[in-house]
mmCIF file of C-alpha atoms in Angstrom:
data_model
loop_
_atom_site.group_PDB
_atom_site.id
_atom_site.type_symbol
_atom_site.label_atom_id
_atom_site.label_comp_id
_atom_site.label_asym_id
_atom_site.label_seq_id
_atom_site.Cartn_x
_atom_site.Cartn_y
_atom_site.Cartn_z
ATOM 1 C CA MET A 18 -28.139 40.906 206.226
ATOM 2 C CA GLN A 19 -25.576 43.689 206.550
ATOM 3 C CA TRP A 20 -23.877 41.766 209.366
ATOM 4 C CA LEU A 21 -23.235 39.003 206.835
ATOM 5 C CA LEU A 22 -22.354 41.093 203.776
ATOM 6 C CA ASP A 23 -20.255 43.872 205.325
ATOM 7 C CA PRO A 24 -17.247 41.680 206.219
ATOM 8 C CA LEU A 25 -17.133 40.162 202.734
ATOM 9 C CA MET A 26 -16.873 43.631 201.175
ATOM 10 C CA VAL A 27 -13.432 44.112 202.786
ATOM 11 C CA SER A 28 -10.479 42.814 200.752
ATOM 12 C CA PHE A 29 -8.397 41.509 203.661
ATOM 13 C CA VAL A 30 -11.391 39.555 204.985
ATOM 14 C CA ARG A 31 -11.866 37.928 201.583
ATOM 15 C CA ARG A 32 -8.167 37.007 201.525
ATOM 16 C CA ALA A 33 -8.546 35.610 205.038
ATOM 17 C CA LEU A 34 -11.515 33.545 203.842
ATOM 18 C CA PHE A 35 -9.525 32.108 200.928
ATOM 19 C CA ALA A 36 -6.563 31.420 203.241
ATOM 20 C CA GLY A 37 -8.791 29.671 205.748
ATOM 21 C CA MET A 38 -10.374 27.569 203.027
ATOM 22 C CA LEU A 39 -6.945 26.497 201.747
ATOM 23 C CA VAL A 40 -5.844 25.656 205.292
ATOM 24 C CA SER A 41 -9.047 23.639 205.656
ATOM 25 C CA VAL A 42 -8.247 21.626 202.516
ATOM 26 C CA LEU A 43 -4.698 20.971 203.699
ATOM 27 C CA CYS A 44 -5.725 20.095 207.247
ATOM 28 C CA GLY A 45 -8.716 18.052 206.063
ATOM 29 C CA LEU A 46 -6.476 15.821 203.950
ATOM 30 C CA VAL A 47 -3.710 15.414 206.521
ATOM 31 C CA GLY A 48 -5.946 15.543 209.582
ATOM 32 C CA THR A 49 -7.979 12.534 208.455
ATOM 33 C CA TRP A 50 -4.847 10.369 208.459
ATOM 34 C CA VAL A 51 -3.787 11.900 211.787
ATOM 35 C CA VAL A 52 -7.101 11.091 213.456
ATOM 36 C CA LEU A 53 -7.356 7.569 212.057
ATOM 37 C CA ARG A 54 -3.725 6.805 212.910
ATOM 38 C CA GLY A 55 -4.079 8.216 216.437
ATOM 39 C CA MET A 56 -1.345 10.832 215.976
ATOM 40 C CA ALA A 57 -3.116 13.830 217.497
ATOM 41 C CA PHE A 58 -0.649 14.173 220.372
ATOM 42 C CA MET A 59 2.311 14.002 217.979
ATOM 43 C CA SER A 60 0.735 16.703 215.802
ATOM 44 C CA GLU A 61 0.235 18.953 218.809
ATOM 45 C CA ALA A 62 3.823 18.369 219.923
ATOM 46 C CA ILE A 63 5.179 19.212 216.467
ATOM 47 C CA SER A 64 3.198 22.444 216.353
ATOM 48 C CA HIS A 65 4.651 23.578 219.692
ATOM 49 C CA GLY A 66 8.099 22.148 218.996
ATOM 50 C CA MET A 67 8.556 24.605 216.139
ATOM 51 C CA LEU A 68 9.031 27.536 218.524
ATOM 52 C CA PRO A 69 12.840 27.242 218.943
ATOM 53 C CA GLY A 70 13.382 27.104 215.184
ATOM 54 C CA VAL A 71 11.106 30.063 214.570
ATOM 55 C CA ALA A 72 12.783 32.061 217.343
ATOM 56 C CA VAL A 73 16.299 31.338 216.061
ATOM 57 C CA ALA A 74 15.280 32.113 212.469
ATOM 58 C CA TYR A 75 13.718 35.402 213.592
ATOM 59 C CA LEU A 76 16.816 36.467 215.506
ATOM 60 C CA ALA A 77 19.081 35.460 212.620
ATOM 61 C CA GLY A 78 16.944 37.225 210.045
ATOM 62 C CA ALA A 79 16.296 33.932 208.230
ATOM 63 C CA ASN A 80 13.083 32.526 206.752
ATOM 64 C CA LEU A 81 10.660 31.624 209.548
ATOM 65 C CA LEU A 82 9.154 28.720 207.612
ATOM 66 C CA LEU A 83 12.573 27.113 207.201
ATOM 67 C CA GLY A 84 13.262 27.563 210.905
ATOM 68 C CA ALA A 85 9.894 26.036 211.780
ATOM 69 C CA ALA A 86 10.483 23.061 209.477
ATOM 70 C CA ALA A 87 13.988 22.438 210.860
ATOM 71 C CA SER A 88 12.711 22.545 214.424
ATOM 72 C CA ALA A 89 9.857 20.160 213.594
ATOM 73 C CA VAL A 90 12.303 17.680 212.051
ATOM 74 C CA VAL A 91 14.510 17.855 215.170
ATOM 75 C CA MET A 92 11.400 17.167 217.247
ATOM 76 C CA ILE A 93 10.530 14.048 215.235
ATOM 77 C CA LEU A 94 14.118 12.736 215.254
ATOM 78 C CA GLY A 95 14.306 13.296 219.000
ATOM 79 C CA VAL A 96 11.116 11.333 219.622
ATOM 80 C CA ALA A 97 12.403 8.498 217.417
ATOM 81 C CA TRP A 98 15.737 8.451 219.283
ATOM 82 C CA VAL A 99 14.084 8.302 222.727
ATOM 83 C CA SER A 100 11.763 5.486 221.611
ATOM 84 C CA LYS A 101 14.600 3.491 220.043
ATOM 85 C CA ASN A 102 17.186 3.904 222.800
ATOM 86 C CA SER A 103 14.978 3.370 225.826
ATOM 87 C CA ARG A 104 12.170 1.151 226.974
ATOM 88 C CA LEU A 105 9.844 4.108 227.082
ATOM 89 C CA SER A 106 6.792 4.430 224.849
ATOM 90 C CA GLU A 107 6.579 6.886 221.971
ATOM 91 C CA ASP A 108 4.096 8.961 223.981
ATOM 92 C CA THR A 109 6.731 9.450 226.674
ATOM 93 C CA GLY A 110 9.262 10.600 224.104
ATOM 94 C CA ILE A 111 6.706 12.971 222.614
ATOM 95 C CA GLY A 112 5.930 14.408 226.043
ATOM 96 C CA LEU A 113 9.618 14.920 226.869
ATOM 97 C CA LEU A 114 10.447 16.605 223.561
ATOM 98 C CA PHE A 115 7.195 18.598 223.664
ATOM 99 C CA VAL A 116 8.128 20.212 226.995
ATOM 100 C CA GLY A 117 11.830 20.462 226.196
ATOM 101 C CA MET A 118 11.425 22.151 222.812
ATOM 102 C CA LEU A 119 8.737 24.504 224.106
ATOM 103 C CA ALA A 120 10.902 25.451 227.102
ATOM 104 C CA LEU A 121 13.906 26.048 224.841
ATOM 105 C CA GLY A 122 11.803 28.252 222.594
ATOM 106 C CA VAL A 123 10.546 30.325 225.533
ATOM 107 C CA VAL A 124 14.112 30.720 226.847
ATOM 108 C CA ILE A 125 15.287 31.966 223.434
ATOM 109 C CA VAL A 126 12.330 34.326 223.154
ATOM 110 C CA SER A 127 12.902 35.661 226.685
ATOM 111 C CA ARG A 128 16.375 36.790 225.604
ATOM 112 C CA ALA A 129 14.909 38.887 222.786
ATOM 113 C CA ARG A 130 12.382 41.376 224.122
ATOM 114 C CA SER A 131 11.513 42.605 220.634
ATOM 115 C CA PHE A 132 10.123 39.166 219.823
ATOM 116 C CA ALA A 133 7.082 39.558 222.077
ATOM 117 C CA VAL A 134 4.630 40.821 219.469
ATOM 118 C CA ASP A 135 5.755 38.265 216.915
ATOM 119 C CA LEU A 136 5.413 35.491 219.525
ATOM 120 C CA THR A 137 1.750 36.362 219.864
ATOM 121 C CA ALA A 138 1.362 36.010 216.105
ATOM 122 C CA PHE A 139 3.270 32.710 216.238
ATOM 123 C CA LEU A 140 1.007 31.280 218.923
ATOM 124 C CA PHE A 141 -2.341 32.588 217.687
ATOM 125 C CA GLY A 142 -1.717 33.478 214.042
ATOM 126 C CA ASP A 143 -3.226 36.366 212.145
ATOM 127 C CA VAL A 144 -5.517 35.116 209.420
ATOM 128 C CA LEU A 145 -6.587 38.674 208.594
ATOM 129 C CA SER A 146 -3.035 39.526 207.517
ATOM 130 C CA ALA A 147 -2.874 36.753 204.887
ATOM 131 C CA THR A 148 -1.085 37.862 201.727
ATOM 132 C CA ARG A 149 -1.160 36.670 198.137
ATOM 133 C CA GLY A 150 2.113 34.874 198.826
ATOM 134 C CA ASP A 151 0.502 33.019 201.736
ATOM 135 C CA LEU A 152 -2.327 31.890 199.454
ATOM 136 C CA ILE A 153 0.124 30.570 196.861
ATOM 137 C CA TRP A 154 2.138 28.734 199.526
ATOM 138 C CA LEU A 155 -0.994 27.186 201.071
ATOM 139 C CA ALA A 156 -2.310 26.127 197.662
ATOM 140 C CA ALA A 157 1.014 24.432 196.866
ATOM 141 C CA ALA A 158 1.070 22.692 200.249
ATOM 142 C CA ALA A 159 -2.514 21.467 199.784
ATOM 143 C CA ALA A 160 -1.634 20.167 196.313
ATOM 144 C CA VAL A 161 1.368 18.266 197.684
ATOM 145 C CA ALA A 162 -0.747 16.774 200.471
ATOM 146 C CA GLY A 163 -3.348 15.661 197.930
ATOM 147 C CA ILE A 164 -0.769 14.105 195.612
ATOM 148 C CA VAL A 165 0.981 12.245 198.448
ATOM 149 C CA SER A 166 -2.367 11.011 199.808
ATOM 150 C CA VAL A 167 -3.243 9.566 196.394
ATOM 151 C CA ILE A 168 0.171 8.025 195.704
ATOM 152 C CA ALA A 169 0.567 6.570 199.206
ATOM 153 C CA TYR A 170 -3.101 5.717 199.716
ATOM 154 C CA ARG A 171 -2.651 1.935 200.050
ATOM 155 C CA PRO A 172 0.353 2.123 202.419
ATOM 156 C CA PHE A 173 -1.430 4.755 204.521
ATOM 157 C CA VAL A 174 -4.607 2.664 204.761
ATOM 158 C CA ALA A 175 -2.625 -0.426 205.741
ATOM 159 C CA LEU A 176 -0.655 1.599 208.299
ATOM 160 C CA VAL A 177 -3.810 3.072 209.811
ATOM 161 C CA PHE A 178 -5.806 -0.141 210.161
ATOM 162 C CA ASP A 179 -3.293 -2.997 210.487
ATOM 163 C CA GLU A 180 0.426 -2.255 210.638
ATOM 164 C CA ARG A 181 1.362 -5.932 210.931
ATOM 165 C CA LYS A 182 -0.594 -6.777 207.804
ATOM 166 C CA ALA A 183 1.158 -3.905 206.026
ATOM 167 C CA HIS A 184 4.472 -5.647 206.797
ATOM 168 C CA THR A 185 3.077 -8.897 205.391
ATOM 169 C CA LEU A 186 1.937 -7.187 202.198
ATOM 170 C CA GLY A 187 5.310 -5.497 201.749
ATOM 171 C CA LEU A 188 3.834 -1.986 201.974
ATOM 172 C CA GLN A 189 6.729 -0.588 204.030
ATOM 173 C CA PRO A 190 4.764 0.789 207.034
ATOM 174 C CA ARG A 191 7.877 2.476 208.440
ATOM 175 C CA TRP A 192 8.287 4.565 205.295
ATOM 176 C CA ALA A 193 4.537 5.204 205.241
ATOM 177 C CA HIS A 194 4.766 6.453 208.840
ATOM 178 C CA LEU A 195 7.638 8.781 207.905
ATOM 179 C CA ALA A 196 5.680 10.080 204.913
ATOM 180 C CA LEU A 197 2.701 10.730 207.179
ATOM 181 C CA LEU A 198 4.906 12.597 209.652
ATOM 182 C CA ALA A 199 6.233 14.671 206.735
ATOM 183 C CA LEU A 200 2.640 15.581 205.815
ATOM 184 C CA VAL A 201 1.967 16.645 209.401
ATOM 185 C CA VAL A 202 5.063 18.863 209.355
ATOM 186 C CA LEU A 203 3.968 20.324 206.010
ATOM 187 C CA ALA A 204 0.467 21.084 207.321
ATOM 188 C CA VAL A 205 1.673 22.637 210.564
ATOM 189 C CA VAL A 206 4.473 24.695 208.996
ATOM 190 C CA ALA A 207 2.264 25.904 206.139
ATOM 191 C CA SER A 208 -0.601 26.876 208.452
ATOM 192 C CA PHE A 209 1.051 28.308 211.560
ATOM 193 C CA ARG A 210 1.381 31.868 210.212
ATOM 194 C CA ILE A 211 -2.322 31.921 209.394
ATOM 195 C CA VAL A 212 -3.894 30.278 212.449
ATOM 196 C CA GLY A 213 -0.930 29.959 214.829
ATOM 197 C CA THR A 214 0.626 26.901 216.418
ATOM 198 C CA LEU A 215 -1.873 26.791 219.281
ATOM 199 C CA LEU A 216 -4.817 26.894 216.888
ATOM 200 C CA VAL A 217 -3.610 24.879 213.887
ATOM 201 C CA PHE A 218 -4.271 21.809 216.005
ATOM 202 C CA GLY A 219 -7.958 22.742 216.035
ATOM 203 C CA LEU A 220 -8.287 22.766 212.242
ATOM 204 C CA LEU A 221 -6.007 19.752 211.863
ATOM 205 C CA VAL A 222 -7.948 17.498 214.229
ATOM 206 C CA ALA A 223 -11.432 18.872 214.954
ATOM 207 C CA PRO A 224 -12.991 18.782 211.437
ATOM 208 C CA SER A 225 -11.472 15.358 210.721
ATOM 209 C CA ALA A 226 -12.621 13.968 214.077
ATOM 210 C CA THR A 227 -16.134 15.270 213.372
ATOM 211 C CA ALA A 228 -16.076 13.845 209.847
ATOM 212 C CA ALA A 229 -14.946 10.449 211.170
ATOM 213 C CA LEU A 230 -18.268 10.188 213.011
ATOM 214 C CA PHE A 231 -20.165 10.161 209.733
ATOM 215 C CA GLY A 232 -17.787 9.223 206.914
ATOM 216 C CA ARG A 233 -18.290 5.741 205.457
ATOM 217 C CA SER A 234 -14.879 5.800 203.772
ATOM 218 C CA ILE A 235 -11.594 7.657 204.045
ATOM 219 C CA GLY A 236 -12.348 9.709 200.937
ATOM 220 C CA ALA A 237 -15.766 10.697 202.284
ATOM 221 C CA THR A 238 -14.238 11.570 205.649
ATOM 222 C CA MET A 239 -11.707 13.856 203.967
ATOM 223 C CA ALA A 240 -14.421 15.579 201.927
ATOM 224 C CA ILE A 241 -16.612 16.118 204.993
ATOM 225 C CA ALA A 242 -13.605 17.407 206.971
ATOM 226 C CA VAL A 243 -12.837 19.965 204.271
ATOM 227 C CA LEU A 244 -16.466 21.143 204.180
ATOM 228 C CA LEU A 245 -16.525 21.447 207.970
ATOM 229 C CA GLY A 246 -13.295 23.448 207.853
ATOM 230 C CA TRP A 247 -14.803 25.761 205.261
ATOM 231 C CA SER A 248 -17.943 26.301 207.331
ATOM 232 C CA ALA A 249 -15.870 26.960 210.492
ATOM 233 C CA THR A 250 -13.722 29.464 208.582
ATOM 234 C CA PHE A 251 -16.695 31.326 207.131
ATOM 235 C CA ALA A 252 -18.665 31.353 210.394
ATOM 236 C CA GLY A 253 -15.573 32.261 212.414
ATOM 237 C CA LEU A 254 -14.743 35.269 210.263
ATOM 238 C CA ILE A 255 -18.335 36.534 210.377
ATOM 239 C CA VAL A 256 -18.556 36.106 214.161
ATOM 240 C CA SER A 257 -15.114 37.661 214.625
ATOM 241 C CA TRP A 258 -16.034 40.706 212.544
ATOM 242 C CA ASN A 259 -19.318 41.341 214.340
ATOM 243 C CA ALA A 260 -18.262 40.377 217.869
ATOM 244 C CA ASP A 261 -14.757 41.918 217.602
ATOM 245 C CA THR A 262 -12.993 38.712 218.632
ATOM 246 C CA ALA A 263 -9.697 37.164 217.504
ATOM 247 C CA ALA A 264 -10.343 35.651 214.074
ATOM 248 C CA GLY A 265 -8.037 32.624 214.317
ATOM 249 C CA ALA A 266 -9.236 31.636 217.772
ATOM 250 C CA THR A 267 -12.869 32.071 216.739
ATOM 251 C CA ILE A 268 -12.402 29.817 213.704
ATOM 252 C CA ALA A 269 -10.673 27.113 215.755
ATOM 253 C CA GLY A 270 -13.276 27.380 218.507
ATOM 254 C CA ILE A 271 -16.137 26.904 216.052
ATOM 255 C CA ALA A 272 -14.329 23.902 214.530
ATOM 256 C CA VAL A 273 -14.158 22.272 217.971
ATOM 257 C CA LEU A 274 -17.761 23.258 218.723
ATOM 258 C CA GLN A 275 -18.847 21.485 215.535
ATOM 259 C CA PHE A 276 -17.456 18.220 216.908
ATOM 260 C CA PHE A 277 -19.400 18.382 220.153
ATOM 261 C CA VAL A 278 -22.618 19.403 218.394
ATOM 262 C CA ALA A 279 -22.199 16.537 215.912
ATOM 263 C CA ALA A 280 -21.315 14.053 218.660
ATOM 264 C CA LEU A 281 -24.370 15.045 220.693
ATOM 265 C CA ALA A 282 -26.602 14.900 217.601
ATOM 266 C CA ARG A 283 -25.258 11.461 216.699
ATOM 267 C CA SER A 284 -25.758 10.214 220.240
ATOM 268 C CA ALA A 285 -29.351 11.438 220.234
ATOM 269 C CA ALA A 286 -30.030 10.010 216.775
ATOM 270 C CA ARG A 287 -28.533 6.637 217.733
ATOM 271 C CA ARG A 288 -31.096 6.271 220.483
ATOM 272 C CA LEU A 289 -33.968 7.113 218.163
ATOM 273 C CA ARG A 290 -33.038 5.487 214.823
ATOM 274 C CA PRO A 291 -29.726 3.624 215.147
ATOM 275 C CA ALA A 292 -30.084 1.684 211.873
ATOM 276 C CA LEU A 293 -29.937 4.864 209.763
ATOM 277 C CA LEU A 294 -26.579 6.044 211.075
ATOM 278 C CA PRO A 295 -23.360 5.145 209.237
ATOM 279 C CA THR A 296 -20.773 3.168 211.167
ATOM 280 C CA PRO A 297 -17.850 5.473 212.008
ATOM 281 C CA ILE A 298 -14.427 4.568 210.639
ATOM 282 C CA PRO A 299 -12.433 2.858 213.422
ATOM 283 C CA VAL A 300 -9.970 5.263 215.028
ATOM 284 C CA ARG A 301 -6.831 4.061 216.763
#
């Protein structure tokens, strides 16, 4: 059992565990709406679109989180502008801004050689370097996500399942969509320093997608997603410690692996005893 206990005796591993659990709560809450709304591509684009803002903030000596948030907002406004002023779909706008913002970020980084090490941390995160300040920030972000999810529950549900009906009921789906985008930005900006922009997508989507296979309600799906995130964090840190692998990547990889194991198990169970399986929540 030493392989299990030894990592937990180290203070920075325990902080990493707490940080990962807080990220899992935040991403479980927001990720459920993302999966049900069909916004996975937008979430991925936002996470990559933060690079120019982070690079500029780094070079200017400003707060990286503010730079990331500003860049994410520019990304969203750009997608909205392309969709509104052309006949192209939102996916096309997302793809254009995704590539454009990422290219701009790489160009800025290429002009600052000293940014190379920090770029690695930006892309892949460093959960083992989590500080007390990171824990406080993540806890606050998770609390905000929970409060918004409760307050905007009805508009979000209407937006997810029937946007036209939401208009009929006067639930303001456009504002609900903007609030949901704000939650995505909050989750990505709050989490990128811990798990990186390339890996935050794993914790944002994978646990929620897995939970959607079994959850009978949105609340149950969120709870299952959080538990899956916790298990991926714990298992990832243990595997990383013993196998000497990158902690953030290991956590995200296990989160994705959980989905495929669950999907295969559900497929096998459906053939044997289909009546006992819950009906998954419809995903757009």
